[in-house]
Each structure stands twice: as structure tokens, then as C-alpha cells.
Amino acid sequence: MRKIYLLFFILFFHLNSFATEIKYEIVVSDLEVPWAFVFLPDNSILITERKGELIHFKNGEKNIIKNLPKIISKNQGGLLDIELHPNFKKNGWVYIAYSSSNDNNDGVNTSVMRFQIENLRAVKKELIYKAIPNSKRSIHFGSRIIFDRENYLFFSIGDRGNRDLNPQDITRDGGKIYRLHDDGRIPVDNPFVDETKSKKGIYSFGHRNPQGMVYDKENNKIWIHEHGPRGGDEINIIKAGENYGWPLASYGINYIGTKFTDKKSISGMQDPIHYWVPSIAPSGMIMVKDSKYKSLSNSILIGSLKFQYLHQCKIENNRVIEEKKLLTDIGRVRSIETDSQNNIYIGVENLGILKLIH
């Protein structure tokens, strides 16, 4: 009898595990680096390929949007994030972050532009922000974009590989989270508008390379994750005017194994709410509340570039209480999004856009 109960328990456990397993179907195939994507009101998809192509996918067909700004695709740079204005149905504004020289051939930096799309062409282009000065280094562009419930535009710019100069200096772009009006104007209540020579759009500083950003509308909080060096990837909740420590405090070390700081925490600077050692190389990010994917509710989902899986962080009281690896060995998960029905999709390098099935 005990053997029967044991066999029943094993079978039940197996079936229950199978029932909660996350599977997927490929929705858009043959993509190289789908850095970001968004769903339009008609459920078609705009997809950024890092190499500089903006793809409109509808009814199984891909069309390239023409007349984009000049984009310089090199190493980590190229056409990066994309976001729709919260009132897109009325105004049609599409926002992109990309690496550009802005007609200055001496290096590149992160730019944010908005435009409308007519007949598969970008029209009414407006440059919202251009980080300066340009750099000849082609790393750490940041580039994630979100809007909050008041339609403020937030975006990230990485330290551009200059950790000792950019992140801690509010007179320089790089290593920052920025906050603007949707048309690029500076909000009068930004934290550094009255500081001499400051970059007035800065909202927080001391960041390395934030490539995940999500807005928690229910609690009016902005969550980010950012790449550390060798170890020290972080999740942070962003507060106006705060310093997040890079590179003065970090859980990471140099890639060659040497230390650049002995401090993991500094008084007056914000500690991460979570960190990874070793690094998972995070990219893309969504927050899942009460979801049709029951096992994913109350979680943050993050792509792992380095280990090639989808990373789940269960959240309670703004803390990570449990972590799980999903879709192991799926490939470099670059981007994560939801459609109007709250279905979850991931962009995987050299594979495509995948819809999760539960």
C-alpha cells in the first residue's frame, strides 16, 4: 500500500510540474539581435534589430521602416530600445534609443528620437536627447526607455566605458537615468535643475549600464537592472537625485580579477535591492503582477545573456525572495514584452520573438 501511495505521489508531482512548465512558440523567426520590440494597437509588432533595422511585423510579413536617423551599429551600439507614447493611439509617437554620431564623425553616443510612421517611413522626426561628448568606445549605451503615469519620459545612458569620469559627475552625460517631458523639455522639478553646469535632465546617477527598466504603475516606482563588471549585476529602485554608487561601491571586480574598490556599500548612496555574483548579464525586464501565468505572478522577469535563459525573481515587499531559471539554454534573451492581452513574449538572439505558453 505504501508503494502505491508513493507511486501516486511521484506521478502527481510529475504531472503538476509538467502542468506549470513554461513552454513557447516562435512568433517571429530569423532575427539576429532583437534588442527590443513593442506591440501596436492592431497587434502588429515593431522590432529593433541592433544592426540598424526597424521591422514592422504583421500577418506573417516583415517590412523595414525607412527614413530612420543615421545609426552607427558597432559592438554594443546600434538601434536599441523602442517605446510607444502612452497616447500613441492619438498622437502616433514612436520613441527609439540608438547610437549615433549626430553628423560628428568623432565617435558616438546615445540618442533618443521620436517620430511617426506613415507608409512604412519615419516622418516628423524630432531629436529628444543627444548625450555628449561622443566617445570612440562602443560599449555601455544603456538605452532603455519607459513612461510613467504622468507621461514623463525616462531613459538610461550607460557610463560609456568611462567609469572614473562619467557616472559620478552630474555635469557629464553617462551612467545616469534621465527624466524629460515627452517632447524633450526639462521638468522644472528635476533634482539637479538648479545645480551649476549640471545636465538638467538627470534623475539619478552612479549607474554602470542599465539595460532593463520597468515602471510599477501601482506603486509609482521605477525598477532597473544594470550590468556589473565581473560580478555585481544589480537591481535598483530609482529615487530622484540619488547616487547608486558606481564605481565607488560595487560587488564586482575587474574582468582581469583585480579590485577597483573595497567598498560594497557607502553611507549616503543607494544599495542595490539585489545583486548577482557571478554576473548573469541581464537584459530586458518586465514586472508580472496577477498573471494568467500563475507561476510567474508577483515576479520580475529578466533575460540572461551570459547563461542564456529567462530569469525569474519572485518579489515581496520590494525584495527578491526567490529566483528560478526558466527556458534554460534557450539562447541570449535580449528583450521581454507583453501584448494587450498580457501574453508574455521574449526576444532571443539568432532565434526570434517567442510567445510563452503556460
mmCIF file of C-alpha atoms in Angstrom, residues 26-157:
data_model
loop_
_atom_site.group_PDB
_atom_site.id
_atom_site.type_symbol
_atom_site.label_atom_id
_atom_site.label_comp_id
_atom_site.label_asym_id
_atom_site.label_seq_id
_atom_site.Cartn_x
_atom_site.Cartn_y
_atom_site.Cartn_z
ATOM 1 C CA ILE A 26 8.063 31.130 -32.199
ATOM 2 C CA VAL A 27 6.037 34.097 -33.459
ATOM 3 C CA VAL A 28 8.727 35.907 -35.472
ATOM 4 C CA SER A 29 11.676 33.890 -36.740
ATOM 5 C CA ASP A 30 15.047 34.698 -38.292
ATOM 6 C CA LEU A 31 16.091 37.663 -36.167
ATOM 7 C CA GLU A 32 19.699 38.429 -35.240
ATOM 8 C CA VAL A 33 19.649 40.724 -32.190
ATOM 9 C CA PRO A 34 16.045 41.743 -31.386
ATOM 10 C CA TRP A 35 17.131 44.375 -28.876
ATOM 11 C CA ALA A 36 13.556 45.489 -28.233
ATOM 12 C CA PHE A 37 10.004 45.242 -29.554
ATOM 13 C CA VAL A 38 6.566 46.738 -28.937
ATOM 14 C CA PHE A 39 3.033 45.795 -29.898
ATOM 15 C CA LEU A 40 0.970 48.280 -31.884
ATOM 16 C CA PRO A 41 -2.794 48.661 -31.286
ATOM 17 C CA ASP A 42 -3.551 46.307 -34.205
ATOM 18 C CA ASN A 43 -1.303 43.642 -32.552
ATOM 19 C CA SER A 44 1.398 44.012 -35.181
ATOM 20 C CA ILE A 45 4.936 44.361 -33.821
ATOM 21 C CA LEU A 46 7.737 46.886 -34.216
ATOM 22 C CA ILE A 47 11.101 45.181 -33.677
ATOM 23 C CA THR A 48 14.518 46.811 -33.408
ATOM 24 C CA GLU A 49 17.431 44.886 -34.865
ATOM 25 C CA ARG A 50 20.663 46.172 -33.348
ATOM 26 C CA LYS A 51 22.265 46.314 -36.781
ATOM 27 C CA GLY A 52 20.026 49.300 -37.529
ATOM 28 C CA GLU A 53 16.774 47.920 -38.919
ATOM 29 C CA LEU A 54 13.306 48.696 -37.586
ATOM 30 C CA ILE A 55 10.993 45.869 -38.626
ATOM 31 C CA HIS A 56 7.208 46.036 -38.830
ATOM 32 C CA PHE A 57 5.835 42.504 -38.469
ATOM 33 C CA LYS A 58 2.202 41.961 -39.465
ATOM 34 C CA ASN A 59 0.295 38.923 -40.744
ATOM 35 C CA GLY A 60 3.482 36.916 -41.017
ATOM 36 C CA GLU A 61 5.306 39.509 -43.129
ATOM 37 C CA LYS A 62 8.304 41.691 -42.251
ATOM 38 C CA ASN A 63 8.671 45.176 -43.662
ATOM 39 C CA ILE A 64 11.532 47.582 -42.976
ATOM 40 C CA ILE A 65 10.682 51.091 -41.779
ATOM 41 C CA LYS A 66 12.611 53.568 -43.933
ATOM 42 C CA ASN A 67 13.999 57.053 -43.261
ATOM 43 C CA LEU A 68 15.387 56.372 -39.784
ATOM 44 C CA PRO A 69 18.119 58.661 -38.425
ATOM 45 C CA LYS A 70 21.717 57.680 -39.140
ATOM 46 C CA ILE A 71 22.504 54.811 -36.770
ATOM 47 C CA ILE A 72 26.015 53.547 -36.098
ATOM 48 C CA SER A 73 25.979 49.838 -35.364
ATOM 49 C CA LYS A 74 29.227 48.690 -33.808
ATOM 50 C CA ASN A 75 29.841 46.240 -30.957
ATOM 51 C CA GLN A 76 27.147 47.038 -28.335
ATOM 52 C CA GLY A 77 25.834 50.041 -30.260
ATOM 53 C CA GLY A 78 23.145 50.287 -32.910
ATOM 54 C CA LEU A 79 19.357 50.549 -32.906
ATOM 55 C CA LEU A 80 18.441 49.700 -29.329
ATOM 56 C CA ASP A 81 15.227 50.327 -27.378
ATOM 57 C CA ILE A 82 11.785 51.297 -28.691
ATOM 58 C CA GLU A 83 8.709 52.539 -26.846
ATOM 59 C CA LEU A 84 5.320 53.976 -27.761
ATOM 60 C CA HIS A 85 3.932 57.166 -26.295
ATOM 61 C CA PRO A 86 1.202 56.373 -23.729
ATOM 62 C CA ASN A 87 -1.243 58.254 -26.007
ATOM 63 C CA PHE A 88 0.058 56.575 -29.151
ATOM 64 C CA LYS A 89 -3.454 55.940 -30.497
ATOM 65 C CA LYS A 90 -3.985 59.702 -30.635
ATOM 66 C CA ASN A 91 -0.545 61.091 -31.471
ATOM 67 C CA GLY A 92 1.338 58.209 -33.132
ATOM 68 C CA TRP A 93 4.696 58.983 -31.467
ATOM 69 C CA VAL A 94 7.311 56.212 -31.515
ATOM 70 C CA TYR A 95 10.480 56.657 -29.430
ATOM 71 C CA ILE A 96 13.804 54.971 -30.146
ATOM 72 C CA ALA A 97 17.202 54.955 -28.440
ATOM 73 C CA TYR A 98 20.230 54.416 -30.681
ATOM 74 C CA SER A 99 23.939 55.081 -31.020
ATOM 75 C CA SER A 100 24.745 57.993 -33.259
ATOM 76 C CA SER A 101 27.444 60.495 -34.118
ATOM 77 C CA ASN A 102 24.823 63.135 -34.987
ATOM 78 C CA ASP A 103 26.922 64.112 -38.023
ATOM 79 C CA ASN A 104 30.062 64.338 -35.908
ATOM 80 C CA ASN A 105 32.377 61.573 -37.066
ATOM 81 C CA ASP A 106 34.491 61.672 -33.912
ATOM 82 C CA GLY A 107 32.849 58.809 -32.004
ATOM 83 C CA VAL A 108 29.272 58.055 -30.950
ATOM 84 C CA ASN A 109 26.906 58.348 -28.013
ATOM 85 C CA THR A 110 23.319 57.536 -27.078
ATOM 86 C CA SER A 111 20.497 59.473 -28.716
ATOM 87 C CA VAL A 112 16.737 59.387 -28.190
ATOM 88 C CA MET A 113 14.419 60.379 -31.044
ATOM 89 C CA ARG A 114 10.693 60.331 -31.649
ATOM 90 C CA PHE A 115 8.834 60.118 -34.943
ATOM 91 C CA GLN A 116 5.603 58.961 -36.524
ATOM 92 C CA ILE A 117 5.236 56.234 -39.134
ATOM 93 C CA GLU A 118 3.450 56.774 -42.428
ATOM 94 C CA ASN A 119 3.566 54.297 -45.303
ATOM 95 C CA LEU A 120 6.456 52.424 -43.654
ATOM 96 C CA ARG A 121 8.520 55.604 -43.341
ATOM 97 C CA ALA A 122 9.622 57.543 -40.272
ATOM 98 C CA VAL A 123 8.258 61.089 -40.537
ATOM 99 C CA LYS A 124 8.194 64.201 -38.316
ATOM 100 C CA LYS A 125 11.467 63.145 -36.674
ATOM 101 C CA GLU A 126 12.393 65.032 -33.503
ATOM 102 C CA LEU A 127 15.676 64.549 -31.626
ATOM 103 C CA ILE A 128 14.702 64.381 -27.943
ATOM 104 C CA TYR A 129 18.167 63.951 -26.389
ATOM 105 C CA LYS A 130 21.759 63.553 -27.530
ATOM 106 C CA ALA A 131 24.378 62.581 -24.954
ATOM 107 C CA ILE A 132 27.696 64.410 -25.275
ATOM 108 C CA PRO A 133 30.574 64.276 -25.742
ATOM 109 C CA ASN A 134 30.873 61.453 -28.242
ATOM 110 C CA SER A 135 33.156 58.558 -27.382
ATOM 111 C CA LYS A 136 35.177 56.284 -29.615
ATOM 112 C CA ARG A 137 34.314 53.389 -27.299
ATOM 113 C CA SER A 138 31.378 51.265 -28.485
ATOM 114 C CA ILE A 139 30.131 49.908 -25.154
ATOM 115 C CA HIS A 140 27.672 50.749 -22.344
ATOM 116 C CA PHE A 141 24.983 52.723 -24.162
ATOM 117 C CA GLY A 142 22.215 51.895 -21.659
ATOM 118 C CA SER A 143 19.233 52.965 -23.783
ATOM 119 C CA ARG A 144 16.123 51.555 -22.076
ATOM 120 C CA ILE A 145 13.032 53.789 -22.316
ATOM 121 C CA ILE A 146 9.830 53.937 -20.236
ATOM 122 C CA PHE A 147 6.999 56.360 -19.452
ATOM 123 C CA ASP A 148 5.387 56.849 -16.056
ATOM 124 C CA ARG A 149 1.715 57.550 -15.337
ATOM 125 C CA GLU A 150 2.249 61.309 -15.749
ATOM 126 C CA ASN A 151 3.756 60.709 -19.206
ATOM 127 C CA TYR A 152 7.265 61.658 -18.158
ATOM 128 C CA LEU A 153 9.903 60.026 -20.335
ATOM 129 C CA PHE A 154 12.661 58.123 -18.521
ATOM 130 C CA PHE A 155 15.690 56.591 -20.234
ATOM 131 C CA SER A 156 19.113 55.237 -19.321
ATOM 132 C CA ILE A 157 22.574 56.017 -20.651
#
